[in-house]
Amino acid sequence: MACAMAQYNDREPPCVFVRELPMRVRSNLSNVLDLRDSQRNWKALAAKMDLTVLEVEKYDLLYYQDRSPTQELLKDWGTQNKTVDELVILLDSIGNDSAIEAIFQKTEIGEDILPPVQVEIQPSLP
């Protein structure tokens, strides 16, 4: 896994995959990005992810099913081995500081919500 080493207010996002984001973080991101009238919402993020108009329309239809476009977007994008670091870079490029803060949010007892980085060394094959 290669992380782009994004910096945000002197903090580095952990080098974990988007698919590993806890549900609480995904929910926080949805609360920020699912706004329909914002220029810094999930559609702006989708544009930075190079989605086609048809793909964006597919996510937009989720509003009518009482589902979160952000949740589905992150789930699908996460299947491409994208990292939280890459997500922070995109959120910064659309100017959505609130969404970035949702990633760095701590629990009520002051612990980071994101899981610690775990590195597994795979033996090389002969």
mmCIF file with all atom_site columns, C-alpha atoms in Angstrom:
data_model
loop_
_atom_site.group_PDB
_atom_site.id
_atom_site.type_symbol
_atom_site.label_atom_id
_atom_site.label_alt_id
_atom_site.label_comp_id
_atom_site.label_asym_id
_atom_site.label_entity_id
_atom_site.label_seq_id
_atom_site.pdbx_PDB_ins_code
_atom_site.Cartn_x
_atom_site.Cartn_y
_atom_site.Cartn_z
_atom_site.occupancy
_atom_site.B_iso_or_equiv
_atom_site.pdbx_formal_charge
_atom_site.auth_seq_id
_atom_site.auth_comp_id
_atom_site.auth_asym_id
_atom_site.auth_atom_id
_atom_site.pdbx_PDB_model_num
ATOM 1   C CA . MET A 1 1   ? 0.000   0.000   0.000   1.00 0.00 ? 1   MET A CA 1
ATOM 2   C CA . ALA A 1 2   ? 1.389   3.349   -0.978  1.00 0.00 ? 2   ALA A CA 1
ATOM 3   C CA . CYS A 1 3   ? 0.251   6.412   0.887   1.00 0.00 ? 3   CYS A CA 1
ATOM 4   C CA . ALA A 1 4   ? 0.566   9.868   -0.594  1.00 0.00 ? 4   ALA A CA 1
ATOM 5   C CA . MET A 1 5   ? 1.491   11.360  2.794   1.00 0.00 ? 5   MET A CA 1
ATOM 6   C CA . ALA A 1 6   ? -1.141  14.062  2.929   1.00 0.00 ? 6   ALA A CA 1
ATOM 7   C CA . GLN A 1 7   ? -0.866  16.618  5.702   1.00 0.00 ? 7   GLN A CA 1
ATOM 8   C CA . TYR A 1 8   ? -3.840  18.329  7.242   1.00 0.00 ? 8   TYR A CA 1
ATOM 9   C CA . ASN A 1 9   ? -3.312  20.849  10.047  1.00 0.00 ? 9   ASN A CA 1
ATOM 10  C CA . ASP A 1 10  ? -0.039  19.126  10.982  1.00 0.00 ? 10  ASP A CA 1
ATOM 11  C CA . ARG A 1 11  ? -1.769  15.742  11.160  1.00 0.00 ? 11  ARG A CA 1
ATOM 12  C CA . GLU A 1 12  ? -1.226  12.792  8.878   1.00 0.00 ? 12  GLU A CA 1
ATOM 13  C CA . PRO A 1 13  ? -4.101  10.466  8.074   1.00 0.00 ? 13  PRO A CA 1
ATOM 14  C CA . PRO A 1 14  ? -3.356  6.851   8.874   1.00 0.00 ? 14  PRO A CA 1
ATOM 15  C CA . CYS A 1 15  ? -2.280  4.697   5.975   1.00 0.00 ? 15  CYS A CA 1
ATOM 16  C CA . VAL A 1 16  ? -5.365  2.474   5.897   1.00 0.00 ? 16  VAL A CA 1
ATOM 17  C CA . PHE A 1 17  ? -7.702  1.509   3.112   1.00 0.00 ? 17  PHE A CA 1
ATOM 18  C CA . VAL A 1 18  ? -10.990 3.381   2.690   1.00 0.00 ? 18  VAL A CA 1
ATOM 19  C CA . ARG A 1 19  ? -12.778 0.036   2.948   1.00 0.00 ? 19  ARG A CA 1
ATOM 20  C CA . GLU A 1 20  ? -11.404 -0.261  6.510   1.00 0.00 ? 20  GLU A CA 1
ATOM 21  C CA . LEU A 1 21  ? -13.024 2.947   7.709   1.00 0.00 ? 21  LEU A CA 1
ATOM 22  C CA . PRO A 1 22  ? -15.253 2.258   10.708  1.00 0.00 ? 22  PRO A CA 1
ATOM 23  C CA . MET A 1 23  ? -18.963 2.763   10.152  1.00 0.00 ? 23  MET A CA 1
ATOM 24  C CA . ARG A 1 24  ? -18.928 5.710   12.541  1.00 0.00 ? 24  ARG A CA 1
ATOM 25  C CA . VAL A 1 25  ? -16.462 7.579   10.309  1.00 0.00 ? 25  VAL A CA 1
ATOM 26  C CA . ARG A 1 26  ? -18.473 6.712   7.188   1.00 0.00 ? 26  ARG A CA 1
ATOM 27  C CA . SER A 1 27  ? -21.632 7.997   8.891   1.00 0.00 ? 27  SER A CA 1
ATOM 28  C CA . ASN A 1 28  ? -19.882 11.222  9.882   1.00 0.00 ? 28  ASN A CA 1
ATOM 29  C CA . LEU A 1 29  ? -18.695 11.681  6.300   1.00 0.00 ? 29  LEU A CA 1
ATOM 30  C CA . SER A 1 30  ? -22.211 11.045  5.006   1.00 0.00 ? 30  SER A CA 1
ATOM 31  C CA . ASN A 1 31  ? -23.635 13.691  7.329   1.00 0.00 ? 31  ASN A CA 1
ATOM 32  C CA . VAL A 1 32  ? -21.219 16.214  5.825   1.00 0.00 ? 32  VAL A CA 1
ATOM 33  C CA . LEU A 1 33  ? -21.172 15.122  2.175   1.00 0.00 ? 33  LEU A CA 1
ATOM 34  C CA . ASP A 1 34  ? -24.791 14.095  1.537   1.00 0.00 ? 34  ASP A CA 1
ATOM 35  C CA . LEU A 1 35  ? -25.992 17.700  1.383   1.00 0.00 ? 35  LEU A CA 1
ATOM 36  C CA . ARG A 1 36  ? -27.744 18.319  -1.921  1.00 0.00 ? 36  ARG A CA 1
ATOM 37  C CA . ASP A 1 37  ? -27.178 22.064  -2.212  1.00 0.00 ? 37  ASP A CA 1
ATOM 38  C CA . SER A 1 38  ? -23.490 22.191  -1.388  1.00 0.00 ? 38  SER A CA 1
ATOM 39  C CA . GLN A 1 39  ? -20.703 22.730  -3.900  1.00 0.00 ? 39  GLN A CA 1
ATOM 40  C CA . ARG A 1 40  ? -18.450 20.660  -1.641  1.00 0.00 ? 40  ARG A CA 1
ATOM 41  C CA . ASN A 1 41  ? -20.670 17.590  -1.414  1.00 0.00 ? 41  ASN A CA 1
ATOM 42  C CA . TRP A 1 42  ? -20.302 14.015  -2.630  1.00 0.00 ? 42  TRP A CA 1
ATOM 43  C CA . LYS A 1 43  ? -20.818 15.124  -6.255  1.00 0.00 ? 43  LYS A CA 1
ATOM 44  C CA . ALA A 1 44  ? -17.743 17.345  -6.088  1.00 0.00 ? 44  ALA A CA 1
ATOM 45  C CA . LEU A 1 45  ? -15.839 14.422  -4.589  1.00 0.00 ? 45  LEU A CA 1
ATOM 46  C CA . ALA A 1 46  ? -17.134 12.099  -7.333  1.00 0.00 ? 46  ALA A CA 1
ATOM 47  C CA . ALA A 1 47  ? -15.910 14.564  -9.967  1.00 0.00 ? 47  ALA A CA 1
ATOM 48  C CA . LYS A 1 48  ? -12.422 14.416  -8.444  1.00 0.00 ? 48  LYS A CA 1
ATOM 49  C CA . MET A 1 49  ? -12.657 10.608  -8.590  1.00 0.00 ? 49  MET A CA 1
ATOM 50  C CA . ASP A 1 50  ? -13.238 10.925  -12.362 1.00 0.00 ? 50  ASP A CA 1
ATOM 51  C CA . LEU A 1 51  ? -16.688 9.330   -12.338 1.00 0.00 ? 51  LEU A CA 1
ATOM 52  C CA . THR A 1 52  ? -18.811 9.582   -15.439 1.00 0.00 ? 52  THR A CA 1
ATOM 53  C CA . VAL A 1 53  ? -22.110 11.483  -15.557 1.00 0.00 ? 53  VAL A CA 1
ATOM 54  C CA . LEU A 1 54  ? -23.993 8.169   -15.619 1.00 0.00 ? 54  LEU A CA 1
ATOM 55  C CA . GLU A 1 55  ? -22.155 6.926   -12.533 1.00 0.00 ? 55  GLU A CA 1
ATOM 56  C CA . VAL A 1 56  ? -22.964 10.149  -10.680 1.00 0.00 ? 56  VAL A CA 1
ATOM 57  C CA . GLU A 1 57  ? -26.628 9.842   -11.674 1.00 0.00 ? 57  GLU A CA 1
ATOM 58  C CA . LYS A 1 58  ? -26.671 6.289   -10.291 1.00 0.00 ? 58  LYS A CA 1
ATOM 59  C CA . TYR A 1 59  ? -25.517 7.577   -6.897  1.00 0.00 ? 59  TYR A CA 1
ATOM 60  C CA . ASP A 1 60  ? -27.909 10.525  -7.082  1.00 0.00 ? 60  ASP A CA 1
ATOM 61  C CA . LEU A 1 61  ? -30.872 8.131   -7.355  1.00 0.00 ? 61  LEU A CA 1
ATOM 62  C CA . LEU A 1 62  ? -30.001 6.771   -3.911  1.00 0.00 ? 62  LEU A CA 1
ATOM 63  C CA . TYR A 1 63  ? -31.542 9.905   -2.362  1.00 0.00 ? 63  TYR A CA 1
ATOM 64  C CA . TYR A 1 64  ? -34.944 8.670   -3.498  1.00 0.00 ? 64  TYR A CA 1
ATOM 65  C CA . GLN A 1 65  ? -34.343 5.319   -1.799  1.00 0.00 ? 65  GLN A CA 1
ATOM 66  C CA . ASP A 1 66  ? -33.383 6.998   1.499   1.00 0.00 ? 66  ASP A CA 1
ATOM 67  C CA . ARG A 1 67  ? -29.824 5.772   1.058   1.00 0.00 ? 67  ARG A CA 1
ATOM 68  C CA . SER A 1 68  ? -26.560 7.666   1.277   1.00 0.00 ? 68  SER A CA 1
ATOM 69  C CA . PRO A 1 69  ? -24.730 8.451   -1.977  1.00 0.00 ? 69  PRO A CA 1
ATOM 70  C CA . THR A 1 70  ? -21.578 9.046   0.074   1.00 0.00 ? 70  THR A CA 1
ATOM 71  C CA . GLN A 1 71  ? -21.751 5.597   1.688   1.00 0.00 ? 71  GLN A CA 1
ATOM 72  C CA . GLU A 1 72  ? -22.093 3.866   -1.690  1.00 0.00 ? 72  GLU A CA 1
ATOM 73  C CA . LEU A 1 73  ? -19.463 6.050   -3.328  1.00 0.00 ? 73  LEU A CA 1
ATOM 74  C CA . LEU A 1 74  ? -16.909 5.264   -0.612  1.00 0.00 ? 74  LEU A CA 1
ATOM 75  C CA . LYS A 1 75  ? -17.814 1.578   -0.661  1.00 0.00 ? 75  LYS A CA 1
ATOM 76  C CA . ASP A 1 76  ? -17.293 1.351   -4.417  1.00 0.00 ? 76  ASP A CA 1
ATOM 77  C CA . TRP A 1 77  ? -14.173 3.522   -4.449  1.00 0.00 ? 77  TRP A CA 1
ATOM 78  C CA . GLY A 1 78  ? -12.759 1.474   -1.577  1.00 0.00 ? 78  GLY A CA 1
ATOM 79  C CA . THR A 1 79  ? -12.811 -1.668  -3.737  1.00 0.00 ? 79  THR A CA 1
ATOM 80  C CA . GLN A 1 80  ? -10.020 -0.073  -5.773  1.00 0.00 ? 80  GLN A CA 1
ATOM 81  C CA . ASN A 1 81  ? -7.602  -0.219  -2.800  1.00 0.00 ? 81  ASN A CA 1
ATOM 82  C CA . LYS A 1 82  ? -7.836  3.522   -2.251  1.00 0.00 ? 82  LYS A CA 1
ATOM 83  C CA . THR A 1 83  ? -6.435  4.837   1.027   1.00 0.00 ? 83  THR A CA 1
ATOM 84  C CA . VAL A 1 84  ? -7.729  7.325   3.582   1.00 0.00 ? 84  VAL A CA 1
ATOM 85  C CA . ASP A 1 85  ? -4.699  9.400   2.663   1.00 0.00 ? 85  ASP A CA 1
ATOM 86  C CA . GLU A 1 86  ? -5.932  9.645   -0.937  1.00 0.00 ? 86  GLU A CA 1
ATOM 87  C CA . LEU A 1 87  ? -9.424  10.512  0.304   1.00 0.00 ? 87  LEU A CA 1
ATOM 88  C CA . VAL A 1 88  ? -8.063  13.377  2.420   1.00 0.00 ? 88  VAL A CA 1
ATOM 89  C CA . ILE A 1 89  ? -6.217  14.752  -0.614  1.00 0.00 ? 89  ILE A CA 1
ATOM 90  C CA . LEU A 1 90  ? -9.442  14.739  -2.667  1.00 0.00 ? 90  LEU A CA 1
ATOM 91  C CA . LEU A 1 91  ? -11.496 16.282  0.139   1.00 0.00 ? 91  LEU A CA 1
ATOM 92  C CA . ASP A 1 92  ? -8.872  18.994  0.511   1.00 0.00 ? 92  ASP A CA 1
ATOM 93  C CA . SER A 1 93  ? -8.987  19.653  -3.250  1.00 0.00 ? 93  SER A CA 1
ATOM 94  C CA . ILE A 1 94  ? -12.749 20.362  -3.047  1.00 0.00 ? 94  ILE A CA 1
ATOM 95  C CA . GLY A 1 95  ? -12.240 22.508  0.054   1.00 0.00 ? 95  GLY A CA 1
ATOM 96  C CA . ASN A 1 96  ? -14.325 20.403  2.418   1.00 0.00 ? 96  ASN A CA 1
ATOM 97  C CA . ASP A 1 97  ? -12.579 20.836  5.757   1.00 0.00 ? 97  ASP A CA 1
ATOM 98  C CA . SER A 1 98  ? -15.627 19.527  7.639   1.00 0.00 ? 98  SER A CA 1
ATOM 99  C CA . ALA A 1 99  ? -15.344 16.159  5.898   1.00 0.00 ? 99  ALA A CA 1
ATOM 100 C CA . ILE A 1 100 ? -11.643 15.968  6.685   1.00 0.00 ? 100 ILE A CA 1
ATOM 101 C CA . GLU A 1 101 ? -12.380 16.771  10.325  1.00 0.00 ? 101 GLU A CA 1
ATOM 102 C CA . ALA A 1 102 ? -14.928 13.919  10.327  1.00 0.00 ? 102 ALA A CA 1
ATOM 103 C CA . ILE A 1 103 ? -12.087 11.545  9.468   1.00 0.00 ? 103 ILE A CA 1
ATOM 104 C CA . PHE A 1 104 ? -9.864  12.835  12.270  1.00 0.00 ? 104 PHE A CA 1
ATOM 105 C CA . GLN A 1 105 ? -12.645 12.990  14.859  1.00 0.00 ? 105 GLN A CA 1
ATOM 106 C CA . LYS A 1 106 ? -12.006 11.328  18.195  1.00 0.00 ? 106 LYS A CA 1
ATOM 107 C CA . THR A 1 107 ? -14.341 9.289   20.347  1.00 0.00 ? 107 THR A CA 1
ATOM 108 C CA . GLU A 1 108 ? -15.905 10.701  23.495  1.00 0.00 ? 108 GLU A CA 1
ATOM 109 C CA . ILE A 1 109 ? -12.993 9.329   25.537  1.00 0.00 ? 109 ILE A CA 1
ATOM 110 C CA . GLY A 1 110 ? -10.407 10.969  23.279  1.00 0.00 ? 110 GLY A CA 1
ATOM 111 C CA . GLU A 1 111 ? -9.261  7.957   21.285  1.00 0.00 ? 111 GLU A CA 1
ATOM 112 C CA . ASP A 1 112 ? -8.875  8.063   17.533  1.00 0.00 ? 112 ASP A CA 1
ATOM 113 C CA . ILE A 1 113 ? -11.784 6.468   15.696  1.00 0.00 ? 113 ILE A CA 1
ATOM 114 C CA . LEU A 1 114 ? -9.608  5.112   12.917  1.00 0.00 ? 114 LEU A CA 1
ATOM 115 C CA . PRO A 1 115 ? -7.952  1.761   13.467  1.00 0.00 ? 115 PRO A CA 1
ATOM 116 C CA . PRO A 1 116 ? -4.210  1.648   14.109  1.00 0.00 ? 116 PRO A CA 1
ATOM 117 C CA . VAL A 1 117 ? -2.003  0.771   11.174  1.00 0.00 ? 117 VAL A CA 1
ATOM 118 C CA . GLN A 1 118 ? -1.120  -2.901  11.097  1.00 0.00 ? 118 GLN A CA 1
ATOM 119 C CA . VAL A 1 119 ? 1.614   -4.054  8.785   1.00 0.00 ? 119 VAL A CA 1
ATOM 120 C CA . GLU A 1 120 ? 1.873   -7.686  7.792   1.00 0.00 ? 120 GLU A CA 1
ATOM 121 C CA . ILE A 1 121 ? 5.072   -8.844  6.160   1.00 0.00 ? 121 ILE A CA 1
ATOM 122 C CA . GLN A 1 122 ? 4.440   -11.482 3.562   1.00 0.00 ? 122 GLN A CA 1
ATOM 123 C CA . PRO A 1 123 ? 7.244   -13.947 2.930   1.00 0.00 ? 123 PRO A CA 1
ATOM 124 C CA . SER A 1 124 ? 8.573   -13.693 -0.587  1.00 0.00 ? 124 SER A CA 1
ATOM 125 C CA . LEU A 1 125 ? 7.990   -16.591 -2.871  1.00 0.00 ? 125 LEU A CA 1
ATOM 126 C CA . PRO A 1 126 ? 11.029  -18.356 -4.380  1.00 0.00 ? 126 PRO A CA 1
#
